[in-house]
XYZ file of C-alpha atoms in Angstrom:
339
model
C -151.116 -73.684 30.051
C -152.583 -76.701 31.773
C -155.637 -75.572 33.987
C -155.435 -75.550 37.527
C -156.397 -78.642 39.514
C -160.034 -77.527 41.054
C -160.519 -76.621 44.617
C -161.171 -80.113 46.228
C -158.520 -81.568 44.320
C -156.130 -79.027 44.986
C -156.583 -79.214 48.911
C -155.608 -82.987 48.811
C -152.472 -82.462 46.648
C -151.611 -79.936 49.063
C -152.279 -81.811 52.272
C -150.065 -84.503 50.965
C -147.040 -82.559 50.614
C -147.579 -79.849 53.196
C -144.696 -79.141 55.378
C -145.979 -76.640 57.952
C -149.287 -77.513 58.232
C -151.338 -81.127 59.078
C -154.419 -82.411 59.044
C -155.205 -83.809 62.300
C -157.235 -87.240 62.352
C -158.595 -86.922 65.748
C -159.141 -83.267 65.508
C -161.582 -84.081 62.252
C -163.446 -86.495 63.937
C -163.935 -84.217 67.200
C -165.451 -81.586 64.570
C -167.646 -84.206 62.776
C -169.228 -85.604 66.104
C -169.536 -81.761 66.964
C -171.457 -81.307 63.848
C -173.324 -84.518 64.159
C -175.130 -83.304 66.950
C -176.432 -80.028 65.393
C -177.578 -82.425 62.430
C -181.551 -81.930 63.319
C -180.460 -77.889 63.789
C -181.148 -74.653 61.579
C -177.048 -74.360 61.774
C -176.308 -77.295 59.264
C -178.910 -75.599 56.237
C -178.873 -73.144 53.926
C -181.097 -71.210 56.130
C -177.328 -70.792 58.450
C -176.993 -68.569 55.200
C -179.596 -65.969 56.803
C -178.174 -66.372 60.428
C -174.312 -64.996 58.714
C -175.838 -62.617 56.474
C -178.115 -60.640 58.843
C -178.216 -57.598 56.747
C -178.828 -59.209 53.666
C -181.957 -57.619 51.745
C -185.320 -59.880 51.624
C -184.688 -62.866 49.605
C -187.901 -62.688 46.935
C -186.275 -59.839 44.788
C -183.521 -59.944 42.147
C -181.996 -57.153 44.084
C -180.964 -59.409 46.536
C -179.313 -61.598 44.266
C -177.083 -58.144 42.923
C -176.448 -57.649 46.316
C -175.010 -60.540 46.642
C -173.003 -59.959 43.809
C -171.694 -56.989 45.026
C -170.748 -58.429 48.305
C -169.157 -61.010 47.213
C -166.794 -59.427 44.755
C -165.559 -57.048 47.598
C -165.780 -59.517 49.882
C -161.701 -59.794 50.755
C -159.251 -58.434 53.062
C -160.902 -56.997 56.380
C -158.044 -57.539 58.990
C -157.138 -54.308 60.395
C -153.212 -53.706 60.957
C -153.336 -52.672 64.148
C -156.430 -54.697 66.745
C -157.124 -51.193 68.264
C -157.643 -49.168 65.165
C -160.382 -51.049 62.990
C -162.710 -50.014 60.413
C -166.307 -49.830 61.779
C -169.726 -48.457 59.925
C -172.780 -48.432 62.203
C -176.092 -48.955 60.817
C -179.579 -48.860 62.634
C -177.584 -48.550 66.152
C -175.615 -51.463 65.708
C -171.719 -50.630 64.947
C -169.682 -53.905 62.695
C -166.179 -54.522 61.995
C -164.408 -56.304 59.559
C -166.594 -58.012 56.880
C -169.842 -56.978 58.897
C -168.509 -53.646 57.555
C -168.870 -54.131 54.276
C -172.990 -55.443 54.492
C -173.319 -52.493 56.942
C -172.123 -49.877 54.563
C -174.085 -51.411 51.450
C -177.009 -51.496 53.479
C -176.913 -47.919 54.588
C -176.497 -46.678 50.779
C -179.363 -48.161 50.217
C -181.411 -46.639 52.641
C -179.600 -43.071 51.112
C -181.157 -44.238 47.695
C -177.768 -44.800 46.149
C -178.478 -47.693 43.489
C -175.043 -49.315 44.548
C -176.743 -52.767 43.572
C -177.644 -51.899 40.005
C -174.951 -52.446 37.705
C -175.016 -49.714 35.250
C -174.601 -47.845 38.466
C -171.499 -49.622 39.376
C -170.204 -50.561 36.584
C -169.065 -46.773 36.452
C -168.857 -45.419 39.568
C -165.867 -43.437 40.551
C -163.567 -44.196 43.052
C -165.172 -41.110 44.912
C -168.747 -41.989 44.891
C -167.073 -45.905 46.279
C -165.245 -44.349 49.017
C -168.277 -42.410 50.596
C -170.364 -45.841 50.104
C -167.753 -47.626 52.176
C -166.865 -44.701 54.848
C -165.985 -45.531 58.213
C -167.064 -44.212 61.484
C -163.455 -43.700 62.670
C -160.492 -42.657 60.859
C -159.122 -46.224 60.150
C -160.787 -46.907 56.420
C -161.934 -49.953 55.044
C -158.668 -50.989 53.184
C -158.090 -51.503 49.625
C -160.311 -49.130 48.421
C -158.579 -49.015 44.773
C -158.986 -52.805 44.633
C -162.662 -52.781 45.322
C -163.084 -49.984 43.111
C -161.460 -51.914 40.684
C -163.295 -55.313 40.948
C -166.415 -53.545 41.194
C -166.587 -51.834 38.100
C -164.605 -54.688 36.675
C -167.558 -56.887 37.454
C -170.586 -54.687 36.693
C -169.180 -54.525 33.207
C -169.417 -58.456 32.857
C -172.910 -58.150 34.527
C -174.036 -55.471 32.025
C -172.359 -57.837 29.336
C -174.479 -60.822 29.923
C -178.251 -59.256 30.329
C -177.300 -56.620 33.129
C -178.348 -58.539 36.502
C -176.458 -61.083 38.110
C -179.667 -63.685 37.773
C -179.218 -63.036 34.046
C -175.668 -63.770 33.882
C -175.203 -66.778 36.121
C -178.378 -68.653 34.487
C -175.895 -69.119 31.715
C -174.619 -72.178 33.918
C -178.266 -73.757 33.924
C -178.585 -74.842 37.502
C -175.574 -76.396 38.182
C -172.840 -75.000 40.732
C -169.571 -76.746 39.427
C -170.957 -74.822 35.852
C -171.494 -71.607 37.735
C -168.033 -71.318 39.609
C -166.410 -72.170 36.078
C -168.591 -69.425 34.405
C -167.536 -66.978 37.501
C -163.664 -67.579 37.203
C -163.799 -67.892 33.272
C -165.272 -64.060 32.955
C -164.197 -62.101 35.881
C -160.872 -61.786 36.707
C -160.714 -60.612 39.959
C -162.471 -64.545 41.159
C -159.197 -66.288 39.767
C -158.351 -67.353 42.801
C -155.074 -69.447 41.821
C -151.401 -70.309 42.296
C -148.601 -72.703 41.868
C -147.989 -75.076 44.489
C -144.941 -77.932 43.931
C -145.120 -76.964 40.407
C -148.669 -77.776 39.803
C -151.179 -75.397 38.813
C -154.260 -75.478 41.831
C -156.885 -73.101 42.908
C -159.340 -72.413 46.005
C -161.921 -70.142 44.485
C -162.821 -68.576 47.642
C -164.638 -65.727 46.091
C -166.621 -67.798 43.140
C -167.683 -70.354 45.483
C -169.334 -68.301 48.175
C -170.882 -66.304 45.292
C -172.179 -69.268 44.473
C -173.265 -70.643 47.990
C -174.912 -67.242 48.699
C -176.728 -67.049 45.525
C -178.177 -70.823 46.688
C -178.980 -69.458 49.607
C -181.049 -66.604 48.857
C -182.605 -69.114 46.120
C -183.521 -71.738 48.818
C -184.697 -69.257 51.041
C -186.888 -68.486 48.146
C -187.985 -71.855 47.699
C -186.004 -71.965 44.418
C -182.703 -73.699 45.860
C -182.421 -77.022 43.673
C -178.989 -76.171 42.447
C -176.981 -79.158 41.459
C -173.499 -80.272 42.088
C -173.743 -78.247 45.714
C -171.611 -80.949 47.135
C -168.575 -80.214 44.441
C -167.990 -76.987 46.264
C -165.465 -76.819 49.163
C -165.251 -74.624 52.214
C -164.154 -71.339 51.273
C -160.657 -70.883 52.409
C -159.691 -67.492 53.708
C -158.280 -66.083 56.915
C -160.805 -66.815 59.662
C -161.860 -70.429 59.334
C -158.536 -72.011 59.493
C -158.122 -70.599 63.030
C -161.445 -71.970 64.053
C -160.050 -75.398 62.538
C -156.714 -75.233 64.419
C -158.692 -74.247 67.329
C -160.607 -77.389 67.360
C -157.971 -79.370 66.315
C -158.691 -80.531 62.755
C -154.875 -78.419 61.773
C -151.931 -77.842 63.268
C -149.218 -75.312 62.499
C -145.912 -76.426 62.987
C -143.918 -74.334 65.510
C -142.022 -72.270 62.937
C -145.131 -70.996 61.248
C -146.935 -70.183 64.661
C -143.775 -68.293 65.434
C -143.609 -66.435 62.271
C -147.923 -65.738 62.420
C -147.207 -64.569 66.005
C -144.928 -62.468 65.197
C -147.333 -60.599 62.408
C -145.305 -61.968 59.548
C -147.296 -60.670 56.374
C -147.327 -63.612 53.926
C -147.750 -62.826 50.085
C -150.610 -64.119 48.169
C -148.852 -67.684 46.894
C -146.599 -67.911 49.635
C -146.073 -71.823 50.400
C -147.548 -71.162 54.039
C -150.289 -69.297 53.081
C -151.309 -72.109 50.267
C -150.877 -74.656 52.789
C -153.310 -73.315 55.280
C -155.801 -72.593 52.698
C -155.419 -75.565 51.355
C -155.285 -78.132 54.268
C -158.346 -75.927 55.481
C -160.306 -77.077 52.297
C -159.111 -81.260 52.394
C -159.954 -81.184 56.451
C -163.100 -79.915 55.811
C -163.703 -82.455 53.351
C -162.584 -85.152 55.399
C -164.909 -83.669 58.658
C -168.139 -84.004 56.141
C -166.999 -87.145 54.486
C -166.794 -88.414 58.636
C -170.097 -86.621 59.293
C -171.885 -88.523 56.619
C -170.594 -91.746 57.953
C -171.649 -91.239 61.082
C -174.912 -90.146 59.868
C -175.236 -93.388 57.806
C -173.994 -95.715 60.579
C -176.022 -93.994 63.924
C -179.068 -92.848 62.098
C -179.365 -95.266 59.222
C -179.856 -92.215 56.459
C -178.438 -90.699 53.721
C -176.500 -87.072 54.662
C -176.904 -84.194 52.649
C -174.568 -81.720 54.381
C -172.290 -79.975 51.998
C -168.920 -78.099 52.828
C -170.349 -75.387 52.043
C -173.014 -75.299 55.029
C -170.274 -76.244 57.189
C -168.311 -73.219 56.536
C -171.275 -71.533 57.083
C -171.464 -73.122 60.498
C -167.658 -72.314 61.361
C -167.280 -68.855 59.989
C -169.515 -67.668 62.847
C -168.301 -70.153 65.064
C -165.411 -68.500 64.868
C -166.755 -65.043 65.320
C -168.364 -65.956 67.994
C -165.423 -67.731 70.232
C -162.912 -65.100 68.734
C -161.799 -64.413 72.423
C -161.308 -68.070 73.132
C -159.244 -68.060 70.014
C -157.591 -65.064 70.967
C -153.846 -66.929 71.081
C -154.381 -68.669 67.764
C -152.798 -66.144 65.325
C -154.497 -65.608 61.464
C -152.231 -65.687 58.820
C -152.028 -62.182 57.318
C -152.519 -61.786 53.335
C -153.350 -58.365 51.762
C -155.172 -59.392 48.503
C -158.282 -59.182 46.410
C -159.247 -63.255 46.786
C -159.990 -63.519 50.664
């Protein structure tokens, strides 16, 4: 079977053939202008990573790198079946929902002395043990416990076969972001976020790319972030950032798609509309990045070093922060292990 197109090429391929999702030129320009005004702030640097991950351990230890692996291996499907019934985890007096429940649960486990970031432990932990680690404050559990257990133990076994830590595993790719993504998807099944669109194999690799970007965020905080090819990474196509892109006018959904999403229709992984939402999100951020770099060159006479990962690190917290204003734009619902 032919290998799938890489995420950037997949995004372009999908956007050029999309029927229900469209990249809007005017909105792309608007977002580029918005980001241009933030170019001298920390929002568009790797330190934006720390903002998105306030519960991460101090970056100086290799435990922080294993933490990133544990989190990103289980970083999928946090949306609640009912808005009023959300899984919640309280840690140090703050109650978290969504993705942050996972970070809070892992931080709580570490404080309780559970070696949750040690591959020797998490490669063979039982589902009951993981259920205890991820326990919710209320009756609503974190979704997909069985799948989280499966992917975490599988990931742990792969690390044990490659030196016993995420650091030793990822070092096989040198310091090249593209090779890191390729290594992750080659060795770990659950990171193979691929589909078929118009007869073509495509890839979106949300978790593999975010794992590399998070690794970079930790290494950058240590002053060791000289990873090449970071610009090869795209945004991380999930269900939250597309909502922000529609809100900002960089993406547009047809009325038919809007109606389906407003009705709460569940899209299966690989459904044409689901692939279009994710692929067009990737392509719109690529165009935003190009436009932003053009503005920096024209107005500042400088080279732009903002990559798509950093734009995602900005847009994701932006979506969380403005969720009330965006409430009229539905997120798409797909229960899967890829995002």
